[in-house]
Amino acid sequence: MLLQYKKKFNIVHLYMHAFGYTSTTVSSLAGRSYKNFVGKHGLSVGAMNIRNVYTSLVDSFHVFRWTRILKGSVGLNLPLRPLCVSKICVSSFQNRGKKDETNVSSLFVPVPVKPNPDDINIGAELTGSVNKADLLKILNKFYQKKELKLLALENGLDNYLLHQAFVSFRRFCLEAEALPADLHVVVSDILQGAGHVDDIFPYFLRHARQIFPHLECMDDLKKISDLRTPANWYPSARAITRKIVFHAGPTNSGKTYHALERFMSAESGVYCGPLKLLAVEVFNKCNERGTPCDLVTGEERRYANENNEPSNHVSCTVEMTNLNNPCDVAVIDEIQMLRDPQRGWAWTRALLGVIANEIHLCGEEGAIPLVEALMLTTGEDVQVCRYKRLTELEVEKKALGSLDQVRPGDCIVCFSKADVYSVSRRIESLGREVAVIYGGLPPGTKLAQARKFNDPEDPCKILVATDAIGMGLNFQQALDIFTTLCTMDDSLYFMCNTDDFKFLAEMIQHVPLPLRARYVFCCAPINKRMPFVCSMFLKFARQYSRNDALTFDWLCRHIGWPFSPPRTIIDLVHLEAVFDVLDLYLWFSYRFVDLFPDIQLVRDMQKELDKIIQEGVLQLTRLLRNSENGVASIAPVTGGSKDGGLRGPEPGSEEDDFLMQQQRQVYFRKVKDSGDMDKRGSAKLGKGRLTERLLAQGLLTPNMLQELQREWTEKTEDDPDSNQGRKNSKRKRKPK
């Protein structure tokens, strides 16, 4: 029995040797541990195995600690031992080149290099065959030399990479039927005493570079992977000396005018705007003044030349800025958007990476310190040009008091679509025509309403709009009237605090998409508050996953084309959602050209839909009146019902699973807030979060709310089955 234990302690010797301990130290530690273990347990420990002995050794002297856990052990911190003793020799090198998670070298995985079995053993014909055992002795002697680590370190091999390279080199030499001729000759010379083991290093280094190709391009890799200084991400921009001009001033100060004048007078240039409206405006102005200019947005490409050849001037949204094309002048508008948490990256990218001799920045004066600090990283100076308002801004001493006091040229600013509907209807009831602009309208409708208001010959002289007019549109209003100084509380929308990217990722997580395509889908610019847009987005993803083209006919079937002029506000809101779906199609068409082929047909459809929406906006008061009078809607959200009205998602429809989920969330939140689930059948309709949301979006009016309450009460009285069933269920619970 003791002899059996001694054999197991010999294996422990090998374990200790594997971790770099000398024979004397191992013998001393193992001997003491053996005596302590046997003296403690006696001869009754017949179940002792190598794990018990090794654990005793660790517990007694705390020589080292295993950090890996044996696979398959549940709740036990057991050391992971080699499967056989022959593997222990390798572990000695594994410890010396132990993988360090903080070491960059641990990221590199060696490329397997196998010998070619068809090679002719030329070396053996020249110098004779080499004994594998002698070759192993030479390789081990070569690895033990201290000079090897210094030479390896000079060539980019640290301890970890050196160990990996040597293990691979040794395996290659021992498993190869025929060594390379030059290496075979060197090994033969060493065995005959005519050479030195150091002569192996060039061949070892050659093998190391084969399994670690990064060694020959390490400097380039370090530059590419160094993300500490964003300015260095754009070497083409850093290769030239750029002139930075900051045009700082408030609205209506002429700062953008001066920058655009320099843009149009240059031989080539790019305008980077925050909105598609601004990009379209610059595109139109340049072409009207005889400067050919192209338009590039996320959903659209327009060329000034009929043959679709690129022009020297480009007007684009800031996200679409091309950082590969050099130009003379670049204009980056609304530079203060650098601070925006969602889109600020686009302005930073354009400012640091655009290849232009002159860069003109337009924005608020408060952004000057940030731009100057950013330009310090590039070594470029910032020239600041300050402007003052061309017309003095005055604040009225008292409020308007009543909408009866509104005069021609006034602009009434609201902060919700519901307020826009309400104010515009009250003004039109006074016999005055109004122009309406809010964020959900298509760009063409916004421009048409702006032209209508600015046209001196048009009788429409009053504008009712949201804060969407603050950027991208120019008006000739005399007075701005704010209905409130507080914006809408985002907490009314239970999805507002959810990150857009995460929201889209969760929506399509069950759709089998490649990783790159999934990322592009998650970057899609959609309004997650609009269920119809989200539903079509999910259909796009599922159609893409099947590799089926999203043709014009397919799109028409799913959106219900063609459309009639809207009869209610719900119809108008639905048409706006359809317009966003067409925008989404065009956005995807420039990223997946093969599966979104009908670009021009969809663009023509969008133009026709824009005209229909314009007709609806012109008759906004009638739409509001029809909604209150209960006129049936003709635009279903997820498909038409038999009576032409609205209906919910079909049961079992995968495309609308997320809609049902969101409806359940609203339902349970309202139930939770009420605090009494049993009373919800007879509870009156109050102003919960869902009610406030529908009222704010204009989908529900107070009169409609009262009508729903009346219908709910009548249905409860006429159909008491649910209440009777609840009573019966309660009666069954009582013990007899």
XYZ file of C-alpha atoms in Angstrom:
736
model
C 0.000 0.000 0.000
C 2.791 2.445 0.920
C 4.557 1.626 -2.318
C 1.403 2.522 -4.187
C 1.280 5.881 -2.378
C 4.941 6.538 -3.183
C 4.236 5.992 -6.870
C 1.481 8.554 -6.685
C 3.832 11.005 -4.980
C 6.197 10.511 -7.899
C 3.415 11.791 -10.119
C 3.079 14.769 -7.775
C 6.796 15.370 -8.393
C 5.974 15.720 -12.061
C 3.200 18.191 -11.251
C 5.617 20.322 -9.256
C 8.263 20.137 -11.973
C 5.621 21.318 -14.390
C 5.389 24.570 -12.449
C 9.121 25.289 -12.401
C 10.204 23.960 -8.999
C 13.636 22.329 -8.612
C 14.051 18.660 -7.800
C 15.353 19.404 -4.294
C 12.387 21.625 -3.455
C 9.904 19.149 -4.870
C 11.424 16.216 -2.995
C 11.442 18.136 0.267
C 7.878 19.378 -0.064
C 6.507 16.095 -1.335
C 8.307 14.064 1.310
C 7.005 16.183 4.142
C 3.515 16.135 2.692
C 3.694 12.367 2.289
C 4.700 11.874 5.917
C 2.073 14.311 7.155
C -0.613 12.710 5.047
C 0.190 9.104 6.041
C 0.681 10.066 9.677
C -2.643 11.815 9.687
C -4.692 9.208 7.844
C -2.740 5.987 8.522
C -3.192 2.936 6.328
C -6.965 3.195 6.307
C -7.023 5.530 3.347
C -7.287 2.920 0.664
C -9.411 5.248 -1.458
C -6.573 7.762 -1.718
C -5.873 8.944 -5.265
C -3.646 11.486 -6.881
C -6.181 14.244 -6.301
C -6.146 13.594 -2.527
C -2.360 13.574 -2.428
C -2.066 16.686 -4.525
C -4.723 18.497 -2.497
C -2.867 17.596 0.684
C 0.315 19.013 -0.770
C -1.401 22.287 -1.643
C -3.195 22.560 1.697
C -0.027 21.834 3.688
C 2.410 24.251 2.075
C 0.232 26.605 -0.069
C 2.695 26.295 -2.920
C 0.251 27.480 -5.563
C -3.450 27.548 -6.291
C -5.359 26.105 -9.205
C -7.822 28.436 -10.768
C -9.404 26.178 -13.359
C -12.318 23.999 -12.340
C -12.708 20.395 -13.372
C -15.443 20.111 -15.984
C -18.369 18.062 -14.792
C -17.812 18.807 -11.094
C -20.882 20.319 -9.502
C -20.174 22.503 -6.515
C -16.568 21.250 -6.145
C -13.457 23.338 -6.729
C -11.331 20.485 -8.079
C -8.096 21.018 -10.009
C -8.080 20.221 -13.693
C -5.338 17.607 -14.056
C -3.766 16.290 -17.258
C -5.211 13.129 -18.703
C -1.885 11.355 -18.855
C 1.627 11.831 -17.518
C 3.044 12.468 -20.967
C 1.068 15.719 -21.100
C 2.685 17.057 -17.914
C 5.918 17.994 -19.668
C 3.957 20.364 -21.859
C 2.395 22.022 -18.815
C 5.798 23.229 -17.687
C 5.940 25.410 -20.750
C 2.298 26.401 -20.331
C 3.055 27.875 -16.947
C 6.061 29.793 -18.187
C 3.994 31.205 -21.011
C 0.812 31.297 -18.981
C -2.032 33.099 -20.713
C -2.613 36.462 -19.114
C -6.010 38.020 -19.753
C -4.461 41.479 -19.506
C -1.806 40.672 -22.111
C -2.567 41.693 -25.668
C -0.666 38.667 -26.972
C -3.300 36.361 -25.510
C -5.662 37.587 -28.219
C -3.618 35.940 -30.973
C -4.290 32.303 -31.826
C -1.542 30.370 -33.649
C -2.257 29.298 -37.205
C -1.754 25.541 -37.597
C 1.195 24.679 -39.850
C 1.396 21.075 -40.982
C 4.288 19.452 -42.862
C 3.750 18.447 -46.452
C 3.836 14.637 -46.708
C 4.734 14.844 -50.404
C 8.014 16.682 -49.783
C 11.157 14.818 -50.804
C 13.601 14.410 -47.941
C 16.460 16.222 -49.626
C 18.191 16.865 -46.304
C 18.426 13.150 -45.577
C 19.981 12.547 -48.990
C 22.606 15.217 -48.296
C 23.527 14.585 -44.655
C 21.734 11.402 -43.631
C 18.689 10.851 -41.470
C 18.192 12.473 -38.062
C 17.114 10.556 -34.978
C 13.941 12.003 -33.472
C 15.164 11.514 -29.892
C 18.368 13.427 -30.636
C 16.337 16.125 -32.340
C 14.130 16.463 -29.234
C 17.201 16.917 -27.011
C 18.508 19.663 -29.268
C 15.163 21.477 -29.287
C 14.837 21.321 -25.496
C 18.380 22.609 -25.082
C 17.610 25.407 -27.518
C 14.495 26.438 -25.564
C 16.330 26.521 -22.226
C 18.826 29.144 -23.341
C 18.295 32.574 -21.761
C 19.452 34.339 -24.897
C 16.435 32.907 -26.724
C 13.989 35.022 -24.714
C 15.938 38.201 -25.429
C 16.108 37.519 -29.160
C 12.455 36.517 -29.254
C 11.411 39.667 -27.400
C 13.274 41.817 -29.919
C 11.215 40.169 -32.659
C 7.852 40.658 -30.923
C 7.602 37.319 -29.093
C 6.833 37.676 -25.401
C 6.778 34.723 -23.009
C 3.294 33.642 -24.048
C 3.938 33.826 -27.786
C 7.383 32.262 -27.354
C 5.904 29.260 -25.618
C 3.163 28.856 -28.233
C 5.672 29.176 -31.058
C 8.090 26.661 -29.535
C 5.385 24.055 -28.920
C 4.265 24.391 -32.529
C 7.860 24.324 -33.824
C 8.694 21.217 -31.792
C 5.557 19.432 -32.954
C 6.329 20.367 -36.531
C 9.883 19.006 -36.328
C 8.941 15.753 -34.608
C 5.887 14.944 -36.717
C 7.364 15.861 -40.090
C 8.470 12.978 -42.254
C 10.906 15.300 -43.997
C 12.269 18.489 -42.479
C 13.000 21.477 -44.697
C 16.374 20.893 -46.309
C 18.092 23.901 -44.717
C 16.840 23.024 -41.228
C 17.797 19.373 -41.684
C 21.367 20.333 -42.600
C 21.684 22.658 -39.576
C 20.410 19.951 -37.192
C 22.836 17.430 -38.671
C 25.743 19.845 -38.168
C 24.738 20.350 -34.522
C 24.566 16.598 -33.921
C 28.025 16.160 -35.478
C 29.498 18.975 -33.363
C 29.974 21.284 -36.328
C 27.249 23.707 -35.268
C 25.605 25.362 -32.262
C 22.010 25.188 -31.030
C 21.738 28.934 -31.545
C 21.836 28.255 -35.281
C 18.240 27.020 -35.026
C 16.876 30.470 -34.148
C 16.387 31.792 -37.743
C 14.333 28.723 -38.627
C 12.408 28.935 -35.375
C 11.645 32.612 -36.083
C 10.525 31.727 -39.605
C 8.093 29.185 -38.184
C 6.891 31.647 -35.534
C 6.035 34.198 -38.213
C 4.107 31.542 -40.100
C 1.871 30.710 -37.150
C 1.672 34.353 -35.994
C 1.424 36.452 -39.191
C 0.831 39.597 -37.144
C 4.515 39.683 -36.147
C 5.436 41.168 -39.520
C 2.793 43.919 -39.339
C 2.684 44.609 -35.612
C 3.366 48.330 -35.969
C 0.468 48.761 -38.360
C -1.814 46.739 -36.108
C -0.940 48.922 -33.130
C -1.813 52.049 -35.071
C -5.075 50.601 -36.339
C -6.203 49.302 -32.954
C -5.218 52.428 -31.015
C -8.589 54.143 -30.492
C -7.464 56.523 -27.755
C -7.243 59.517 -30.102
C -10.243 59.776 -32.473
C -8.388 62.314 -34.608
C -6.027 59.550 -35.730
C -8.904 57.499 -37.083
C -8.880 59.664 -40.210
C -5.342 59.641 -41.633
C -6.411 61.223 -44.932
C -7.732 64.304 -43.126
C -4.604 64.477 -40.949
C -2.421 64.414 -44.049
C -3.564 67.905 -45.123
C -3.695 71.297 -43.424
C -7.307 72.372 -43.058
C -8.656 75.842 -42.377
C -11.451 75.884 -39.784
C -13.890 78.833 -39.786
C -16.606 78.992 -37.126
C -19.613 81.168 -38.058
C -21.221 81.836 -34.671
C -24.462 83.668 -34.149
C -28.152 83.388 -33.305
C -30.975 82.632 -35.697
C -31.460 85.106 -38.551
C -27.919 86.455 -38.305
C -26.657 85.445 -41.758
C -24.052 82.936 -40.547
C -25.270 80.124 -42.807
C -25.638 82.540 -45.733
C -21.950 83.484 -45.676
C -20.882 79.848 -45.413
C -23.091 78.811 -48.336
C -21.801 81.668 -50.478
C -18.279 80.319 -50.020
C -19.590 76.812 -50.704
C -21.195 77.736 -54.030
C -18.228 79.819 -55.207
C -15.735 76.980 -54.654
C -14.770 74.491 -57.338
C -16.017 71.604 -55.218
C -17.739 71.298 -51.879
C -19.997 69.369 -49.553
C -22.811 70.674 -47.363
C -23.631 68.621 -44.254
C -27.033 69.472 -42.789
C -28.923 68.147 -39.779
C -32.189 67.561 -41.634
C -33.301 66.308 -44.997
C -35.262 69.547 -45.406
C -32.099 71.636 -45.160
C -30.221 69.347 -47.530
C -33.046 69.622 -50.077
C -33.162 73.407 -49.679
C -29.420 73.773 -50.360
C -29.733 71.318 -53.249
C -32.472 73.418 -54.860
C -30.732 76.767 -54.277
C -27.453 75.603 -55.786
C -29.065 74.226 -58.927
C -31.257 77.322 -59.313
C -28.148 79.530 -59.200
C -26.360 77.447 -61.817
C -24.103 75.422 -59.519
C -24.687 71.713 -60.223
C -25.255 69.990 -56.902
C -26.234 66.427 -55.989
C -28.451 65.375 -53.097
C -27.545 62.460 -50.819
C -29.737 61.416 -47.887
C -30.402 58.133 -46.187
C -33.424 57.484 -48.410
C -32.693 59.377 -51.611
C -30.077 60.108 -54.265
C -30.566 62.896 -56.804
C -28.115 63.959 -59.468
C -27.889 67.369 -61.056
C -26.662 65.889 -64.334
C -29.073 63.964 -66.505
C -26.583 61.160 -67.116
C -26.324 60.581 -63.344
C -22.685 61.578 -63.201
C -21.563 62.901 -59.793
C -21.258 66.675 -59.503
C -18.497 68.574 -57.759
C -20.949 69.850 -55.133
C -22.965 67.603 -52.824
C -25.698 68.472 -50.340
C -26.251 65.706 -47.809
C -27.418 64.926 -44.319
C -24.529 64.844 -41.881
C -24.740 61.072 -41.373
C -24.187 60.523 -45.106
C -21.012 62.619 -45.349
C -18.449 60.940 -47.588
C -15.035 61.002 -45.909
C -13.187 59.586 -48.912
C -13.799 62.321 -51.484
C -11.578 65.423 -51.119
C -13.095 68.849 -51.804
C -12.273 72.531 -51.479
C -14.992 73.652 -49.049
C -17.103 71.783 -46.525
C -20.000 73.363 -44.620
C -21.169 71.650 -41.424
C -24.405 73.219 -40.233
C -25.749 73.284 -36.649
C -22.365 72.293 -35.221
C -23.716 72.594 -31.659
C -25.320 69.187 -32.279
C -21.939 67.768 -31.303
C -23.391 67.502 -27.807
C -26.432 65.491 -28.861
C -26.346 62.053 -27.203
C -28.021 60.307 -30.140
C -26.626 62.008 -33.251
C -23.548 63.826 -31.985
C -21.293 61.118 -33.389
C -22.164 62.199 -36.947
C -20.990 65.799 -36.394
C -17.824 64.590 -34.654
C -17.097 62.228 -37.524
C -17.653 64.924 -40.153
C -15.579 67.518 -38.303
C -12.599 65.227 -37.750
C -12.703 63.255 -40.977
C -13.893 65.411 -43.871
C -11.116 65.994 -46.417
C -11.517 69.685 -47.257
C -9.158 72.618 -47.517
C -11.715 74.853 -45.775
C -14.302 73.772 -43.227
C -17.037 76.257 -42.351
C -18.927 75.512 -39.148
C -22.279 77.169 -38.488
C -23.892 77.143 -35.087
C -24.396 78.681 -31.698
C -21.623 80.544 -29.944
C -21.792 78.177 -26.980
C -20.201 75.424 -29.078
C -16.953 77.362 -29.664
C -15.061 75.998 -26.597
C -15.964 72.426 -27.485
C -14.853 72.817 -31.102
C -11.600 74.499 -30.085
C -10.827 71.721 -27.613
C -11.561 69.117 -30.267
C -9.342 70.840 -32.801
C -6.434 70.822 -30.355
C -6.202 67.079 -30.932
C -5.714 67.686 -34.666
C -3.394 70.681 -34.313
C -5.699 72.949 -36.333
C -6.616 76.541 -35.487
C -10.200 77.781 -35.347
C -11.086 81.171 -36.816
C -14.261 82.559 -35.217
C -16.604 84.945 -37.054
C -19.385 86.332 -34.851
C -22.698 87.626 -36.196
C -25.603 89.548 -34.703
C -29.288 89.250 -35.477
C -30.328 91.186 -38.559
C -33.655 92.004 -36.913
C -33.984 92.764 -33.233
C -35.836 90.220 -31.134
C -38.376 91.679 -28.707
C -40.378 89.955 -25.979
C -43.965 91.096 -25.445
C -44.762 92.380 -21.971
C -48.082 90.557 -21.756
C -49.648 87.403 -23.140
C -51.935 87.316 -26.145
C -54.920 86.495 -23.973
C -57.205 85.067 -26.648
C -56.935 83.594 -30.115
C -59.253 86.364 -31.265
C -56.222 88.665 -31.023
C -54.206 86.681 -33.590
C -53.152 88.835 -36.533
C -51.862 87.997 -40.028
C -48.204 86.963 -39.949
C -48.398 85.360 -36.499
C -46.963 81.928 -35.805
C -48.469 79.891 -32.965
C -46.017 77.331 -31.593
C -47.425 74.249 -29.864
C -45.604 71.311 -28.328
C -47.978 68.495 -29.212
C -49.949 67.386 -32.216
C -53.178 67.526 -30.212
C -52.587 71.212 -29.467
C -51.936 71.849 -33.162
C -55.275 70.250 -34.035
C -57.135 72.149 -31.330
C -55.630 75.576 -32.024
C -55.971 75.329 -35.797
C -59.625 74.354 -35.514
C -60.411 77.244 -33.161
C -58.719 79.732 -35.488
C -60.488 78.377 -38.568
C -63.776 78.646 -36.694
C -63.076 82.400 -36.632
C -63.048 82.416 -40.426
C -59.267 82.541 -40.867
C -57.187 80.151 -42.917
C -54.142 78.557 -41.280
C -51.082 76.600 -42.357
C -50.191 73.562 -40.255
C -46.744 72.006 -39.746
C -45.702 69.264 -37.332
C -42.996 66.634 -37.250
C -45.045 63.727 -38.576
C -45.795 65.382 -41.929
C -43.785 64.409 -45.013
C -41.088 66.890 -46.095
C -43.026 67.827 -49.211
C -46.106 68.719 -47.182
C -44.032 70.825 -44.786
C -42.467 72.758 -47.653
C -45.866 73.241 -49.292
C -47.332 74.621 -46.074
C -44.294 76.889 -45.606
C -44.637 78.261 -49.149
C -48.314 78.804 -48.554
C -47.617 80.860 -45.433
C -44.758 82.864 -46.996
C -46.625 83.585 -50.248
C -47.802 87.227 -50.085
C -50.654 86.488 -52.504
C -52.007 83.520 -50.526
C -54.815 84.331 -48.063
C -53.270 81.981 -45.482
C -51.371 84.290 -43.106
C -51.413 82.343 -39.821
C -49.131 79.408 -39.032
C -49.815 76.769 -36.380
C -46.859 74.473 -35.856
C -44.846 72.461 -33.375
C -41.223 73.133 -32.510
C -40.343 71.212 -35.702
C -40.093 74.612 -37.431
C -37.107 75.535 -35.266
C -34.667 73.937 -37.668
C -34.746 73.603 -41.423
C -37.520 76.012 -42.429
C -37.543 79.774 -42.937
C -40.663 81.832 -42.292
C -41.569 85.486 -42.573
C -43.595 85.627 -39.375
C -43.952 88.841 -37.413
C -44.790 87.317 -34.025
C -44.144 83.947 -32.386
C -46.851 82.952 -29.912
C -46.175 80.030 -27.588
C -49.188 78.166 -26.252
C -47.042 76.887 -23.383
C -43.472 77.181 -22.147
C -43.295 73.523 -21.111
C -42.739 70.610 -23.445
C -44.675 67.359 -23.261
C -43.769 64.938 -20.477
C -42.076 61.938 -22.075
C -43.129 59.723 -19.176
C -46.599 59.564 -20.725
C -45.161 57.123 -23.246
C -44.150 53.877 -21.600
C -41.671 53.056 -24.382
C -39.837 56.386 -24.463
C -37.111 55.377 -22.052
C -36.227 52.278 -24.069
C -33.181 52.575 -26.226
C -34.112 52.603 -29.915
C -31.378 50.204 -30.931
C -32.281 47.708 -28.219
C -35.966 48.033 -29.061
C -35.398 47.081 -32.702
C -32.979 44.304 -31.760
C -35.528 42.698 -29.462
C -38.225 43.052 -32.102
C -36.314 40.982 -34.681
C -34.390 38.681 -32.346
C -36.476 35.667 -33.430
C -35.879 36.360 -37.140
C -32.893 34.406 -38.541
C -30.659 37.136 -39.957
C -26.897 37.329 -40.537
C -25.105 39.433 -37.957
C -24.207 42.212 -40.397
C -27.765 42.430 -41.742
C -29.174 42.347 -38.214
C -26.996 45.310 -37.278
C -28.179 47.285 -40.324
C -31.810 46.561 -39.460
C -31.242 47.783 -35.900
C -29.885 51.068 -37.301
C -33.033 51.726 -39.324
C -34.573 55.182 -38.693
C -38.112 54.349 -37.605
C -40.540 55.841 -35.117
C -41.050 53.079 -32.576
C -44.220 54.782 -31.291
C -46.060 53.985 -34.534
C -47.305 50.369 -34.503
C -47.902 50.170 -38.249
C -44.320 51.227 -39.018
C -42.978 48.685 -36.534
C -45.187 45.985 -38.027
C -43.904 46.682 -41.546
C -40.340 46.779 -40.244
C -40.830 43.269 -38.881
C -42.275 42.122 -42.210
C -39.258 43.593 -44.002
C -36.932 41.621 -41.730
C -38.829 38.360 -42.201
C -38.965 38.775 -45.982
C -35.231 39.505 -46.023
C -34.495 36.413 -43.928
C -36.213 34.283 -46.580
C -34.095 35.957 -49.266
C -37.276 37.026 -51.067
C -37.306 40.328 -52.922
C -39.553 43.055 -51.532
C -41.123 44.063 -54.809
C -43.502 46.905 -55.537
C -46.457 44.497 -55.719
C -45.523 42.937 -52.381
C -45.330 46.370 -50.782
C -48.684 47.465 -52.234
C -50.410 44.384 -50.826
C -49.100 44.954 -47.315
C -49.739 48.691 -47.056
C -53.119 48.612 -48.817
C -52.253 50.762 -51.826
C -53.908 52.762 -53.380
C -55.300 55.144 -50.764
C -58.237 57.507 -50.797
C -58.134 61.005 -49.311
C -58.415 60.834 -45.509
C -61.831 61.258 -43.920
C -60.754 61.376 -40.276
C -57.712 62.273 -38.240
C -57.030 58.564 -37.810
C -56.829 58.232 -41.586
C -54.359 61.110 -41.766
C -52.170 59.632 -39.031
C -52.203 56.280 -40.817
C -51.160 57.872 -44.108
C -48.275 59.562 -42.314
C -47.223 56.140 -41.010
C -47.404 54.698 -44.531
C -45.188 57.526 -45.758
C -42.651 56.583 -43.079
C -42.814 52.971 -44.284
C -41.978 54.090 -47.818
C -39.089 56.115 -46.415
C -37.936 52.980 -44.631
C -38.098 51.003 -47.883
C -35.941 53.588 -49.647
C -33.485 53.564 -46.739
C -33.086 49.808 -47.031
C -32.881 49.998 -50.829
C -29.485 51.718 -50.637
C -28.159 49.064 -48.262
C -29.721 45.910 -49.742
C -30.040 46.729 -53.421
C -30.898 43.206 -54.568
C -33.839 42.640 -52.223
C -35.303 46.170 -52.395
C -35.280 46.643 -56.175
C -38.213 48.956 -57.008
C -36.743 52.254 -55.860
C -38.218 54.506 -58.513
C -41.707 52.998 -58.254
C -41.724 53.491 -54.491
C -40.486 57.062 -54.874
C -43.319 57.815 -57.315
C -45.779 56.244 -54.875
C -44.372 58.448 -52.132
C -44.896 61.584 -54.208
C -48.517 60.637 -54.848
C -49.046 59.875 -51.165
C -47.530 63.249 -50.282
C -50.200 64.964 -52.381
C -52.953 62.982 -50.631
C -51.594 64.003 -47.234
C -51.450 67.640 -48.347
C -55.136 67.445 -49.252
C -55.873 66.081 -45.796
C -53.920 68.845 -44.051
C -55.791 71.485 -46.028
C -59.044 70.023 -44.694
C -57.831 69.456 -41.151
C -60.886 70.995 -39.513
C -63.236 68.727 -41.441
C -61.203 65.689 -40.416
C -61.433 66.692 -36.771
C -65.176 67.203 -37.075
C -65.639 63.810 -38.755
C -63.646 62.121 -36.000
C -65.881 63.625 -33.338
C -69.038 62.713 -35.250
C -67.987 59.063 -35.486
C -67.369 58.881 -39.231
C -65.853 55.482 -40.060
C -62.172 55.415 -40.847
C -61.026 54.043 -44.193
C -57.410 53.357 -43.211
C -56.923 50.293 -40.999
C -53.758 50.008 -38.965
C -52.931 46.373 -39.630
C -55.327 45.529 -42.409
C -58.865 46.353 -43.404
C -61.898 45.048 -41.588
C -65.130 44.171 -43.269
C -66.742 47.435 -42.360
C -63.718 49.440 -43.434
C -62.896 50.489 -39.901
C -59.997 49.917 -37.619
C -59.228 46.486 -36.275
C -56.490 44.959 -34.192
C -53.912 42.390 -35.222
C -55.162 39.045 -36.461
C -54.875 36.174 -33.974
C -51.724 34.178 -34.581
C -50.159 36.831 -36.790
C -46.433 36.706 -36.116
C -45.878 40.121 -37.613
C -48.029 41.700 -34.914
C -46.816 39.744 -31.898
C -45.003 42.771 -30.589
C -48.174 44.869 -30.928
C -50.071 42.412 -28.785
C -47.227 42.433 -26.300
C -47.287 46.214 -26.033
C -51.054 46.167 -25.630
C -50.707 43.629 -22.821
C -48.127 45.829 -21.126
C -50.484 48.810 -21.219
C -53.343 46.657 -19.989
C -51.491 45.213 -17.005
C -50.015 48.588 -16.128
C -53.497 50.072 -15.951
C -54.718 47.104 -13.911
C -51.794 47.483 -11.544
C -52.452 51.188 -11.137
C -56.103 50.570 -10.365
C -55.178 48.199 -7.534
C -58.359 46.116 -7.868
C -58.542 43.649 -10.752
C -62.005 42.422 -9.845
C -63.525 45.856 -10.292
C -62.129 46.560 -13.728
C -65.240 45.229 -15.467
C -67.445 47.911 -13.959
C -64.859 50.671 -13.670
C -65.400 53.844 -15.634
C -62.951 54.857 -18.272
C -60.561 57.262 -16.636
C -57.637 59.235 -17.936
C -54.944 56.597 -17.629
C -51.674 56.591 -19.529
C -53.187 54.986 -22.611
C -56.038 57.499 -22.666
C -53.668 60.438 -22.318
C -51.483 59.024 -25.057
C -54.392 58.671 -27.483
C -55.619 62.156 -26.653
C -52.139 63.622 -27.122
C -51.725 61.986 -30.525
C -55.146 63.129 -31.681
C -56.399 59.562 -32.049
C -59.029 60.101 -29.357
C -61.172 63.094 -28.434
C -63.118 63.751 -25.210
C -66.383 63.118 -27.055
C -65.094 59.784 -28.349
C -63.994 58.909 -24.812
C -67.495 59.560 -23.479
C -69.000 57.492 -26.299
C -66.696 54.571 -25.492
C -67.635 54.822 -21.840
C -71.329 54.744 -22.706
C -70.900 51.728 -25.017
C -68.867 49.917 -22.377
C -71.557 50.468 -19.760
C -74.322 49.297 -22.110
C -72.370 46.183 -23.068
C -71.766 45.314 -19.436
C -75.466 45.643 -18.651
C -76.620 43.700 -21.749
C -74.076 40.880 -21.465
C -73.608 39.956 -17.816
C -72.051 36.567 -18.638
C -68.607 37.613 -17.539
C -69.858 38.952 -14.200
C -72.076 35.880 -13.712
C -69.122 33.627 -14.463
C -67.054 35.486 -11.888
C -69.821 35.069 -9.316
C -70.126 31.355 -10.069
C -66.391 30.887 -9.737
C -66.456 32.659 -6.391
C -69.397 30.519 -5.277
C -67.485 27.330 -6.113
C -64.603 28.301 -3.896
C -66.821 28.384 -0.807
C -66.834 25.119 1.173
C -70.143 23.322 1.247
